[in-house]
Amino acid sequence: MDLSRRAYRGQRWAARGALAAAVLAVFVPLAYGGAVGVLVLVAGFAGLPVTTAAVWWALTLRGPVRWAAAGLAVAVPAAVVTLYAVTLAWALPLSVALWALAVWSGRYALRGTGGDRVRVRERRTAPPKRPFLLMNPRSGGGKVTRFELREKAERLGARVVLLDAQERQDVTALARAAVAEGADLLGVAGGDGTQALVAAVAAEHGLPFLVISAGTRNHFAMDLGLDRDDPAACLDALTDGVELRVDLGFAAGHPFVNNASFGAYAAIVQHPSYRDDKLGTSLELLPDLLTHQQGPRLTVRAGGTTLTDPQAVLVSNNPYRTGDPFGFGRRERLDSGALGVLGLRVDSAAAAAALLLAPEPESLTVLTAREVVVEADRPEIEVGIDGEARVLPTPVRCRIAPRALRVRVPRHRPGVQPPRPPLDWRRLRKLATTVGRTALPRRLERPPRPG
């Protein structure tokens, strides 16, 4: 008990240190530069909306005005950085270091105070006897060959089928055939789109699923804590593994382990010229897509919320982190039983600037729901499902199957980190200003003595 009390006192002092470091991070450049320092900080904050507005103009306009806006989007931050470096000298790196200290101390202080994420429960299960693995030799720039994944898997007793680089194959049919032949585990070395298709078959038959991080980005593997730099390590799950129960998303019956995207991005990736010229195609299509001159006009219904005319919508299998810049794009959980929804509607340069300045910008919608329905003003719309381009009839109904997928992973995974709470400055202030017994969590308070 005394140890717990001492630990909590340490957290309280860490909160005080975090707040002090944050104040000093602002005070140091002001003290060093005086009135000039104030003007420099104001110029830096003013540069944010100007840069964001310039990016918006560069994406929505054409011709010389576009290139002028692009130049402005580069010149403003470069000028601000130069101004900071010349005017503030050593005060600038010291301020950055103080901010880093404030973030580290704040995270330490908030450990165990009710903000930790919930870890997925692991279950020990017997190793599979007849594992079946599909491997895409082209995925991830040839990781299957480079890491000798086939050879290692076969040494561990797995049956491996390499996908033909010259022929488009039905991976769902291959997985179903393997189940019919007695496979007791299905796995994929490939991208997230292929992972999702085979995962759905595994979930349908109640079989464990093995993720091998041989894709390009491997978002699903990252959130499972797998080693994305060494896909061969994922095969350790065949002999020394544990099982996780995670959710699986569906968009009009098509499974996804990460997300389904609608709107501008989904339309761009399906354009015939996108594969050969990604940047040129995006710059050509974005002005009309972002200003609603082309593309579908979407209406999204999620729970009791309706989004009208968003330019982009992302429906994810469990919500992504949005409030923490250090963990943006990752999912805290894969078993919450809820879809995450990110909707973006930006109609002007001012609205684009508000995305950075406003605490809760109206242009960005962030919510969760068990079901999401995407409607449009046309019978079919483009959808990106785990990076795979599809055209689906409207309305597109997205749903989540809670804990439908048994994922087998190695017992030791380098990506599994201790839970980190969100950096909540209000909670830090409360923790820092409490004293004595009032600061102690209820779970640490001594029970009253009887009698």
Short mmCIF file of C-alpha atoms in Angstrom, two decimals:
data_model
loop_
_atom_site.label_atom_id
_atom_site.label_comp_id
_atom_site.label_asym_id
_atom_site.label_seq_id
_atom_site.Cartn_x
_atom_site.Cartn_y
_atom_site.Cartn_z
CA MET A 1 0.00 0.00 0.00
CA ASP A 2 2.85 2.39 0.90
CA LEU A 3 4.45 1.60 -2.45
CA SER A 4 1.20 2.48 -4.23
CA ARG A 5 0.95 5.73 -2.33
CA ARG A 6 4.53 6.64 -3.22
CA ALA A 7 3.89 5.79 -6.87
CA TYR A 8 0.83 8.01 -6.93
CA ARG A 9 2.73 10.87 -5.32
CA GLY A 10 5.33 10.43 -8.07
CA GLN A 11 2.61 10.69 -10.69
CA ARG A 12 1.28 13.83 -9.05
CA TRP A 13 4.70 15.48 -9.14
CA ALA A 14 5.12 14.34 -12.75
CA ALA A 15 1.88 16.17 -13.57
CA ARG A 16 3.23 19.29 -11.93
CA GLY A 17 6.46 18.91 -13.89
CA ALA A 18 4.54 18.50 -17.14
CA LEU A 19 2.56 21.69 -16.56
CA ALA A 20 5.69 23.59 -15.53
CA ALA A 21 7.58 22.40 -18.62
CA ALA A 22 4.67 23.43 -20.87
CA VAL A 23 4.61 26.93 -19.33
CA LEU A 24 8.38 27.27 -19.68
CA ALA A 25 8.21 26.10 -23.30
CA VAL A 26 6.13 29.21 -24.03
CA PHE A 27 7.93 31.52 -21.59
CA VAL A 28 11.52 30.85 -22.77
CA PRO A 29 11.13 32.26 -26.32
CA LEU A 30 9.09 35.16 -24.95
CA ALA A 31 11.71 35.97 -22.33
CA TYR A 32 14.57 35.63 -24.80
CA GLY A 33 13.01 37.71 -27.56
CA GLY A 34 10.95 40.14 -25.51
CA ALA A 35 8.43 42.01 -27.62
CA VAL A 36 10.08 40.58 -30.73
CA GLY A 37 9.57 37.09 -29.33
CA VAL A 38 5.85 37.77 -28.93
CA LEU A 39 5.62 38.95 -32.52
CA VAL A 40 7.54 35.91 -33.75
CA LEU A 41 5.17 33.52 -31.92
CA VAL A 42 2.17 35.41 -33.32
CA ALA A 43 3.68 35.13 -36.80
CA GLY A 44 4.12 31.39 -36.31
CA PHE A 45 0.51 30.87 -35.28
CA ALA A 46 -0.67 33.09 -38.14
CA GLY A 47 1.33 30.98 -40.56
CA LEU A 48 -0.76 27.89 -39.80
CA PRO A 49 -4.07 29.09 -41.28
CA VAL A 50 -2.30 30.81 -44.19
CA THR A 51 -0.47 27.60 -45.09
CA THR A 52 -3.62 25.48 -44.77
CA ALA A 53 -5.62 27.90 -46.93
CA ALA A 54 -2.83 27.85 -49.54
CA VAL A 55 -2.93 24.05 -49.62
CA TRP A 56 -6.71 24.19 -50.14
CA TRP A 57 -6.31 26.60 -53.08
CA ALA A 58 -3.57 24.41 -54.57
CA LEU A 59 -5.89 21.39 -54.45
CA THR A 60 -9.04 23.08 -55.74
CA LEU A 61 -7.73 25.48 -58.40
CA ARG A 62 -5.98 25.04 -61.73
CA GLY A 63 -3.48 26.92 -63.83
CA PRO A 64 -1.07 29.63 -62.61
CA VAL A 65 -3.15 30.35 -59.50
CA ARG A 66 -2.66 26.75 -58.36
CA TRP A 67 1.12 27.00 -58.66
CA ALA A 68 1.15 30.35 -56.90
CA ALA A 69 -0.84 28.82 -54.03
CA ALA A 70 1.51 25.83 -53.92
CA GLY A 71 4.47 28.19 -53.72
CA LEU A 72 2.80 30.06 -50.87
CA ALA A 73 2.14 26.76 -49.03
CA VAL A 74 5.88 26.04 -49.15
CA ALA A 75 7.17 29.58 -48.60
CA VAL A 76 5.16 30.44 -45.48
CA PRO A 77 6.35 27.55 -43.24
CA ALA A 78 9.90 27.97 -44.58
CA ALA A 79 9.81 31.66 -43.69
CA VAL A 80 8.41 30.95 -40.22
CA VAL A 81 11.11 28.36 -39.48
CA THR A 82 13.82 30.73 -40.69
CA LEU A 83 12.38 33.57 -38.62
CA TYR A 84 12.29 31.38 -35.52
CA ALA A 85 15.86 30.17 -36.03
CA VAL A 86 17.28 33.67 -36.62
CA THR A 87 15.30 35.48 -33.94
CA LEU A 88 15.14 32.93 -31.13
CA ALA A 89 18.52 31.19 -31.58
CA TRP A 90 19.06 28.72 -28.68
CA ALA A 91 15.65 29.49 -27.17
CA LEU A 92 13.91 27.60 -29.97
CA PRO A 93 15.53 24.15 -29.44
CA LEU A 94 15.18 24.63 -25.68
CA SER A 95 11.46 25.32 -26.11
CA VAL A 96 11.06 22.19 -28.25
CA ALA A 97 12.91 20.13 -25.62
CA LEU A 98 10.64 21.50 -22.90
CA TRP A 99 7.56 20.54 -24.92
CA ALA A 100 8.96 17.02 -25.31
CA LEU A 101 9.56 16.85 -21.55
CA ALA A 102 6.02 18.09 -20.89
CA VAL A 103 4.53 15.36 -23.10
CA TRP A 104 6.67 12.61 -21.54
CA SER A 105 5.95 13.72 -17.98
CA GLY A 106 2.26 14.11 -18.75
CA ARG A 107 2.00 10.57 -20.08
CA TYR A 108 3.84 9.22 -17.04
CA ALA A 109 1.58 11.14 -14.70
CA LEU A 110 -1.62 9.83 -16.26
CA ARG A 111 -0.65 6.16 -16.11
CA GLY A 112 -3.16 4.20 -14.06
CA THR A 113 -5.51 7.16 -13.51
CA GLY A 114 -8.38 5.80 -15.59
CA GLY A 115 -7.24 6.70 -19.11
CA ASP A 116 -5.39 3.53 -20.10
CA ARG A 117 -6.57 1.66 -23.15
CA VAL A 118 -8.05 -1.80 -22.78
CA ARG A 119 -5.82 -4.61 -23.95
CA VAL A 120 -7.23 -7.43 -26.06
CA ARG A 121 -7.39 -10.62 -24.01
CA GLU A 122 -4.95 -13.33 -25.11
CA ARG A 123 -5.81 -17.04 -24.98
CA ARG A 124 -3.35 -19.91 -25.10
CA THR A 125 -4.46 -22.54 -27.61
CA ALA A 126 -2.92 -25.65 -29.12
CA PRO A 127 -0.83 -25.15 -32.29
CA PRO A 128 -2.58 -25.93 -35.57
CA LYS A 129 -1.98 -29.31 -37.17
CA ARG A 130 -2.89 -28.48 -40.77
CA PRO A 131 -2.23 -24.77 -41.37
CA PHE A 132 -2.86 -23.37 -44.85
CA LEU A 133 -1.14 -20.18 -46.00
CA LEU A 134 -1.60 -18.04 -49.10
CA MET A 135 1.40 -15.93 -50.10
CA ASN A 136 1.57 -13.13 -52.65
CA PRO A 137 5.13 -12.95 -54.06
CA ARG A 138 4.53 -9.41 -55.39
CA SER A 139 3.30 -7.93 -52.14
CA GLY A 140 5.52 -5.50 -50.27
CA GLY A 141 8.12 -5.41 -53.02
CA GLY A 142 8.82 -9.14 -52.85
CA LYS A 143 8.94 -9.77 -49.09
CA VAL A 144 7.84 -13.38 -49.51
CA THR A 145 11.03 -14.18 -51.41
CA ARG A 146 13.33 -11.82 -49.52
CA PHE A 147 12.42 -13.24 -46.10
CA GLU A 148 12.09 -16.86 -47.35
CA LEU A 149 8.59 -17.05 -45.94
CA ARG A 150 7.52 -20.08 -47.93
CA GLU A 151 10.52 -22.14 -46.87
CA LYS A 152 10.14 -21.31 -43.18
CA ALA A 153 6.39 -21.95 -43.21
CA GLU A 154 6.80 -25.34 -44.86
CA ARG A 155 9.48 -26.31 -42.33
CA LEU A 156 6.89 -25.55 -39.64
CA GLY A 157 4.38 -27.89 -41.27
CA ALA A 158 2.22 -25.44 -43.22
CA ARG A 159 0.83 -25.98 -46.68
CA VAL A 160 1.72 -22.94 -48.78
CA VAL A 161 0.15 -21.76 -52.02
CA LEU A 162 1.84 -18.95 -53.94
CA LEU A 163 -0.49 -16.64 -55.84
CA ASP A 164 0.26 -16.45 -59.55
CA ALA A 165 1.72 -13.08 -60.50
CA GLN A 166 0.42 -13.41 -64.06
CA GLU A 167 -3.14 -14.48 -63.27
CA ARG A 168 -5.80 -12.96 -61.03
CA GLN A 169 -6.94 -15.68 -58.63
CA ASP A 170 -9.97 -15.97 -56.38
CA VAL A 171 -8.38 -16.09 -52.93
CA THR A 172 -11.77 -16.65 -51.29
CA ALA A 173 -12.28 -19.80 -53.37
CA LEU A 174 -8.76 -21.00 -52.54
CA ALA A 175 -9.41 -20.51 -48.82
CA ARG A 176 -12.76 -22.31 -48.98
CA ALA A 177 -11.14 -25.23 -50.81
CA ALA A 178 -8.47 -25.46 -48.12
CA VAL A 179 -11.15 -25.60 -45.41
CA ALA A 180 -12.95 -28.37 -47.31
CA GLU A 181 -9.65 -30.30 -47.39
CA GLY A 182 -9.27 -30.10 -43.61
CA ALA A 183 -7.22 -26.97 -42.91
CA ASP A 184 -7.44 -25.91 -39.26
CA LEU A 185 -5.83 -22.48 -39.74
CA LEU A 186 -5.89 -19.98 -42.60
CA GLY A 187 -3.24 -17.34 -43.12
CA VAL A 188 -2.04 -14.75 -45.61
CA ALA A 189 1.29 -13.17 -46.46
CA GLY A 190 0.14 -10.16 -48.42
CA GLY A 191 -1.68 -6.88 -48.36
CA ASP A 192 -4.62 -5.93 -46.17
CA GLY A 193 -7.13 -6.44 -48.98
CA THR A 194 -6.13 -10.09 -49.38
CA GLN A 195 -5.98 -10.47 -45.59
CA ALA A 196 -9.61 -9.35 -45.30
CA LEU A 197 -10.93 -11.82 -47.88
CA VAL A 198 -9.30 -14.83 -46.24
CA ALA A 199 -10.13 -13.56 -42.75
CA ALA A 200 -13.83 -13.61 -43.67
CA VAL A 201 -13.59 -17.28 -44.63
CA ALA A 202 -11.79 -18.07 -41.37
CA ALA A 203 -14.47 -16.21 -39.38
CA GLU A 204 -17.24 -17.99 -41.26
CA HIS A 205 -15.84 -21.41 -40.31
CA GLY A 206 -14.63 -20.46 -36.83
CA LEU A 207 -10.98 -21.11 -37.70
CA PRO A 208 -7.97 -19.16 -36.44
CA PHE A 209 -6.40 -16.68 -38.85
CA LEU A 210 -2.70 -15.89 -39.20
CA VAL A 211 -1.49 -12.46 -40.34
CA ILE A 212 1.96 -12.32 -41.96
CA SER A 213 3.14 -8.74 -42.40
CA ALA A 214 4.35 -9.07 -45.98
CA GLY A 215 2.31 -6.18 -47.40
CA THR A 216 3.38 -2.62 -48.12
CA ARG A 217 1.81 -0.80 -45.17
CA ASN A 218 0.41 -3.61 -43.02
CA HIS A 219 -1.96 -1.47 -40.95
CA PHE A 220 -3.79 -4.50 -39.55
CA ALA A 221 -0.51 -6.14 -38.55
CA MET A 222 0.61 -2.92 -36.87
CA ASP A 223 -2.49 -2.72 -34.69
CA LEU A 224 -2.06 -6.39 -33.77
CA GLY A 225 1.45 -5.56 -32.52
CA LEU A 226 3.24 -7.66 -35.16
CA ASP A 227 6.75 -6.98 -36.40
CA ARG A 228 6.33 -5.18 -39.73
CA ASP A 229 10.06 -5.17 -40.41
CA ASP A 230 10.42 -8.95 -40.07
CA PRO A 231 7.40 -10.80 -41.48
CA ALA A 232 9.11 -14.13 -40.83
CA ALA A 233 8.65 -13.51 -37.10
CA CYS A 234 4.88 -13.74 -37.61
CA LEU A 235 5.30 -17.43 -38.40
CA ASP A 236 6.37 -18.06 -34.80
CA ALA A 237 2.65 -18.09 -34.04
CA LEU A 238 2.44 -21.54 -35.64
CA THR A 239 4.41 -23.05 -32.73
CA ASP A 240 4.35 -20.46 -29.92
CA GLY A 241 1.20 -18.45 -30.35
CA VAL A 242 -1.78 -16.99 -28.57
CA GLU A 243 -5.23 -16.19 -29.86
CA LEU A 244 -7.03 -12.85 -29.96
CA ARG A 245 -10.71 -12.26 -30.66
CA VAL A 246 -11.14 -9.18 -32.85
CA ASP A 247 -13.90 -7.54 -34.85
CA LEU A 248 -14.41 -7.73 -38.60
CA GLY A 249 -16.00 -5.03 -40.73
CA PHE A 250 -18.25 -5.44 -43.77
CA ALA A 251 -19.26 -2.99 -46.49
CA ALA A 252 -22.20 -4.32 -48.51
CA GLY A 253 -21.04 -7.82 -47.60
CA HIS A 254 -17.38 -7.21 -48.52
CA PRO A 255 -15.08 -7.76 -45.51
CA PHE A 256 -12.47 -5.29 -44.31
CA VAL A 257 -9.92 -5.51 -41.52
CA ASN A 258 -8.97 -1.81 -41.72
CA ASN A 259 -11.42 0.51 -43.46
CA ALA A 260 -13.72 1.34 -46.32
CA SER A 261 -13.27 4.77 -47.92
CA PHE A 262 -15.83 6.79 -49.85
CA GLY A 263 -15.65 10.04 -51.78
CA ALA A 264 -12.67 11.78 -53.38
CA TYR A 265 -9.95 9.25 -52.55
CA ALA A 266 -12.06 6.26 -53.63
CA ALA A 267 -12.83 7.98 -56.95
CA ILE A 268 -9.19 8.89 -57.63
CA VAL A 269 -7.71 5.43 -57.05
CA GLN A 270 -10.17 3.89 -59.53
CA HIS A 271 -9.32 6.27 -62.36
CA PRO A 272 -7.63 4.41 -65.27
CA SER A 273 -4.51 6.62 -65.17
CA TYR A 274 -3.97 6.47 -61.41
CA ARG A 275 -1.69 3.42 -61.39
CA ASP A 276 0.77 4.98 -63.86
CA ASP A 277 0.58 8.59 -62.65
CA LYS A 278 -0.71 8.91 -59.09
CA LEU A 279 0.26 12.53 -58.50
CA GLY A 280 -0.83 13.82 -61.90
CA THR A 281 -4.16 12.03 -61.74
CA SER A 282 -4.83 13.34 -58.22
CA LEU A 283 -4.04 16.94 -59.18
CA GLU A 284 -6.25 16.68 -62.25
CA LEU A 285 -9.29 15.23 -60.47
CA LEU A 286 -9.20 16.90 -57.05
CA PRO A 287 -10.46 20.38 -58.09
CA ASP A 288 -13.72 18.97 -59.43
CA LEU A 289 -14.12 16.35 -56.70
CA LEU A 290 -13.51 18.72 -53.78
CA THR A 291 -15.86 21.38 -55.19
CA HIS A 292 -18.61 18.81 -55.97
CA GLN A 293 -18.48 19.46 -59.72
CA GLN A 294 -17.80 15.78 -60.26
CA GLY A 295 -18.22 12.64 -58.23
CA PRO A 296 -21.15 11.48 -56.13
CA ARG A 297 -22.85 13.65 -53.55
CA LEU A 298 -22.86 11.51 -50.43
CA THR A 299 -25.19 11.32 -47.46
CA VAL A 300 -23.93 9.29 -44.51
CA ARG A 301 -26.13 8.06 -41.67
CA ALA A 302 -24.38 6.75 -38.57
CA GLY A 303 -26.46 6.20 -35.47
CA GLY A 304 -28.40 9.41 -34.94
CA THR A 305 -26.01 11.56 -37.00
CA THR A 306 -26.36 12.52 -40.66
CA LEU A 307 -23.45 13.86 -42.74
CA THR A 308 -24.46 15.74 -45.89
CA ASP A 309 -22.16 16.24 -48.87
CA PRO A 310 -18.84 15.19 -47.29
CA GLN A 311 -15.94 15.08 -49.74
CA ALA A 312 -14.40 12.07 -47.99
CA VAL A 313 -15.63 9.46 -45.54
CA LEU A 314 -13.62 6.75 -43.82
CA VAL A 315 -15.44 3.89 -42.09
CA SER A 316 -13.02 1.84 -40.03
CA ASN A 317 -13.07 -1.47 -38.23
CA ASN A 318 -12.86 0.13 -34.74
CA PRO A 319 -12.10 3.86 -34.43
CA TYR A 320 -8.72 5.39 -35.18
CA ARG A 321 -6.95 7.60 -32.68
CA THR A 322 -7.49 11.25 -33.59
CA GLY A 323 -6.68 13.24 -30.45
CA ASP A 324 -3.03 12.18 -30.15
CA PRO A 325 -0.59 13.30 -32.89
CA PHE A 326 1.94 10.69 -31.72
CA GLY A 327 -0.51 7.85 -32.26
CA PHE A 328 -2.62 9.22 -35.10
CA GLY A 329 -3.83 6.53 -37.48
CA ARG A 330 -3.58 3.67 -34.99
CA ARG A 331 -6.45 1.89 -33.32
CA GLU A 332 -6.49 1.54 -29.54
CA ARG A 333 -8.64 -1.57 -29.77
CA LEU A 334 -9.78 -4.10 -32.33
CA ASP A 335 -12.58 -5.55 -30.23
CA SER A 336 -14.76 -2.58 -29.22
CA GLY A 337 -17.66 -3.76 -31.40
CA ALA A 338 -17.99 -0.36 -33.08
CA LEU A 339 -17.15 1.18 -36.43
CA GLY A 340 -15.18 4.40 -36.50
CA VAL A 341 -16.40 7.18 -38.80
CA LEU A 342 -14.32 10.11 -40.06
CA GLY A 343 -16.17 12.52 -42.32
CA LEU A 344 -14.60 15.55 -43.97
CA ARG A 345 -16.49 18.44 -45.54
CA VAL A 346 -14.42 21.50 -46.43
CA ASP A 347 -16.12 24.13 -48.57
CA SER A 348 -13.65 27.01 -48.34
CA ALA A 349 -10.12 28.03 -47.45
CA ALA A 350 -11.43 29.34 -44.11
CA ALA A 351 -12.93 25.94 -43.30
CA ALA A 352 -9.62 24.30 -44.21
CA ALA A 353 -7.76 26.64 -41.83
CA ALA A 354 -10.25 25.84 -39.06
CA LEU A 355 -9.20 22.19 -39.24
CA LEU A 356 -5.94 23.21 -37.55
CA LEU A 357 -7.13 26.04 -35.35
CA ALA A 358 -10.51 24.96 -33.99
CA PRO A 359 -10.55 22.43 -31.11
CA GLU A 360 -13.56 20.69 -32.70
CA PRO A 361 -13.79 21.88 -36.31
CA GLU A 362 -17.19 21.67 -37.94
CA SER A 363 -15.58 20.38 -41.12
CA LEU A 364 -14.47 17.16 -39.42
CA THR A 365 -16.93 14.63 -38.01
CA VAL A 366 -15.60 11.93 -35.69
CA LEU A 367 -17.97 9.35 -34.24
CA THR A 368 -18.62 5.66 -33.68
CA ALA A 369 -21.57 3.48 -34.66
CA ARG A 370 -22.54 -0.16 -35.03
CA GLU A 371 -23.89 0.49 -38.52
CA VAL A 372 -23.19 3.13 -41.16
CA VAL A 373 -25.25 3.69 -44.32
CA VAL A 374 -23.73 5.62 -47.23
CA GLU A 375 -26.23 6.95 -49.75
CA ALA A 376 -25.55 8.85 -52.97
CA ASP A 377 -27.24 10.65 -55.86
CA ARG A 378 -26.35 7.80 -58.22
CA PRO A 379 -27.00 4.05 -58.33
CA GLU A 380 -23.32 3.07 -57.90
CA ILE A 381 -20.32 4.62 -56.17
CA GLU A 382 -16.60 3.95 -55.95
CA VAL A 383 -15.39 2.43 -52.68
CA GLY A 384 -11.88 1.60 -51.49
CA ILE A 385 -12.00 -1.48 -49.27
CA ASP A 386 -8.67 -2.07 -47.53
CA GLY A 387 -6.99 -0.43 -50.50
CA GLU A 388 -8.86 -2.49 -53.10
CA ALA A 389 -10.92 -0.49 -55.60
CA ARG A 390 -14.56 -1.53 -55.98
CA VAL A 391 -17.81 -0.14 -57.38
CA LEU A 392 -20.84 -0.94 -55.22
CA PRO A 393 -24.58 -0.29 -55.60
CA THR A 394 -26.04 2.32 -53.28
CA PRO A 395 -26.93 2.54 -50.52
CA VAL A 396 -23.81 0.89 -49.10
CA ARG A 397 -24.47 -0.55 -45.66
CA CYS A 398 -21.43 -0.98 -43.41
CA ARG A 399 -21.60 -3.11 -40.29
CA ILE A 400 -19.29 -4.71 -37.77
CA ALA A 401 -19.21 -8.31 -36.58
CA PRO A 402 -18.01 -8.12 -32.96
CA ARG A 403 -15.22 -10.55 -32.04
CA ALA A 404 -15.97 -12.62 -35.11
CA LEU A 405 -12.33 -13.30 -36.01
CA ARG A 406 -9.89 -15.54 -34.16
CA VAL A 407 -6.42 -14.18 -34.89
CA ARG A 408 -3.40 -16.29 -33.96
CA VAL A 409 -0.32 -14.19 -33.22
CA PRO A 410 3.15 -14.85 -31.73
CA ARG A 411 3.21 -14.77 -27.94
CA HIS A 412 6.06 -12.25 -28.06
CA ARG A 413 5.25 -9.29 -30.30
CA PRO A 414 7.49 -6.20 -30.43
CA GLY A 415 4.62 -3.93 -31.37
CA VAL A 416 2.68 -4.61 -28.17
CA GLN A 417 3.42 -1.58 -26.02
CA PRO A 418 2.26 -0.75 -22.50
CA PRO A 419 -1.08 1.08 -22.57
CA ARG A 420 -0.62 4.84 -22.92
CA PRO A 421 -3.38 7.20 -21.85
CA PRO A 422 -4.32 10.20 -23.99
CA LEU A 423 -2.56 13.42 -23.02
CA ASP A 424 -5.41 15.23 -21.26
CA TRP A 425 -4.23 18.61 -19.92
CA ARG A 426 -7.39 19.10 -17.88
CA ARG A 427 -6.84 15.85 -16.02
CA LEU A 428 -3.18 16.77 -15.57
CA ARG A 429 -4.16 20.07 -13.96
CA LYS A 430 -6.56 18.33 -11.57
CA LEU A 431 -3.94 15.74 -10.66
CA ALA A 432 -1.26 18.41 -10.12
CA THR A 433 -3.41 20.59 -7.85
CA THR A 434 -4.74 17.86 -5.56
CA VAL A 435 -3.02 17.24 -2.24
CA GLY A 436 -3.02 14.60 0.47
CA ARG A 437 -5.75 11.97 0.62
CA THR A 438 -7.95 13.82 -1.88
CA ALA A 439 -5.45 12.96 -4.61
CA LEU A 440 -5.44 9.26 -3.87
CA PRO A 441 -7.53 7.02 -6.19
CA ARG A 442 -10.30 5.19 -4.40
CA ARG A 443 -8.73 1.84 -5.19
CA LEU A 444 -5.68 2.87 -3.09
CA GLU A 445 -7.50 4.27 -0.06
CA ARG A 446 -7.33 2.26 3.14
CA PRO A 447 -10.62 0.73 4.24
CA PRO A 448 -11.92 1.98 7.60
CA ARG A 449 -10.96 -0.15 10.58
CA PRO A 450 -13.81 -2.11 12.15
CA GLY A 451 -15.05 -1.05 15.55
#
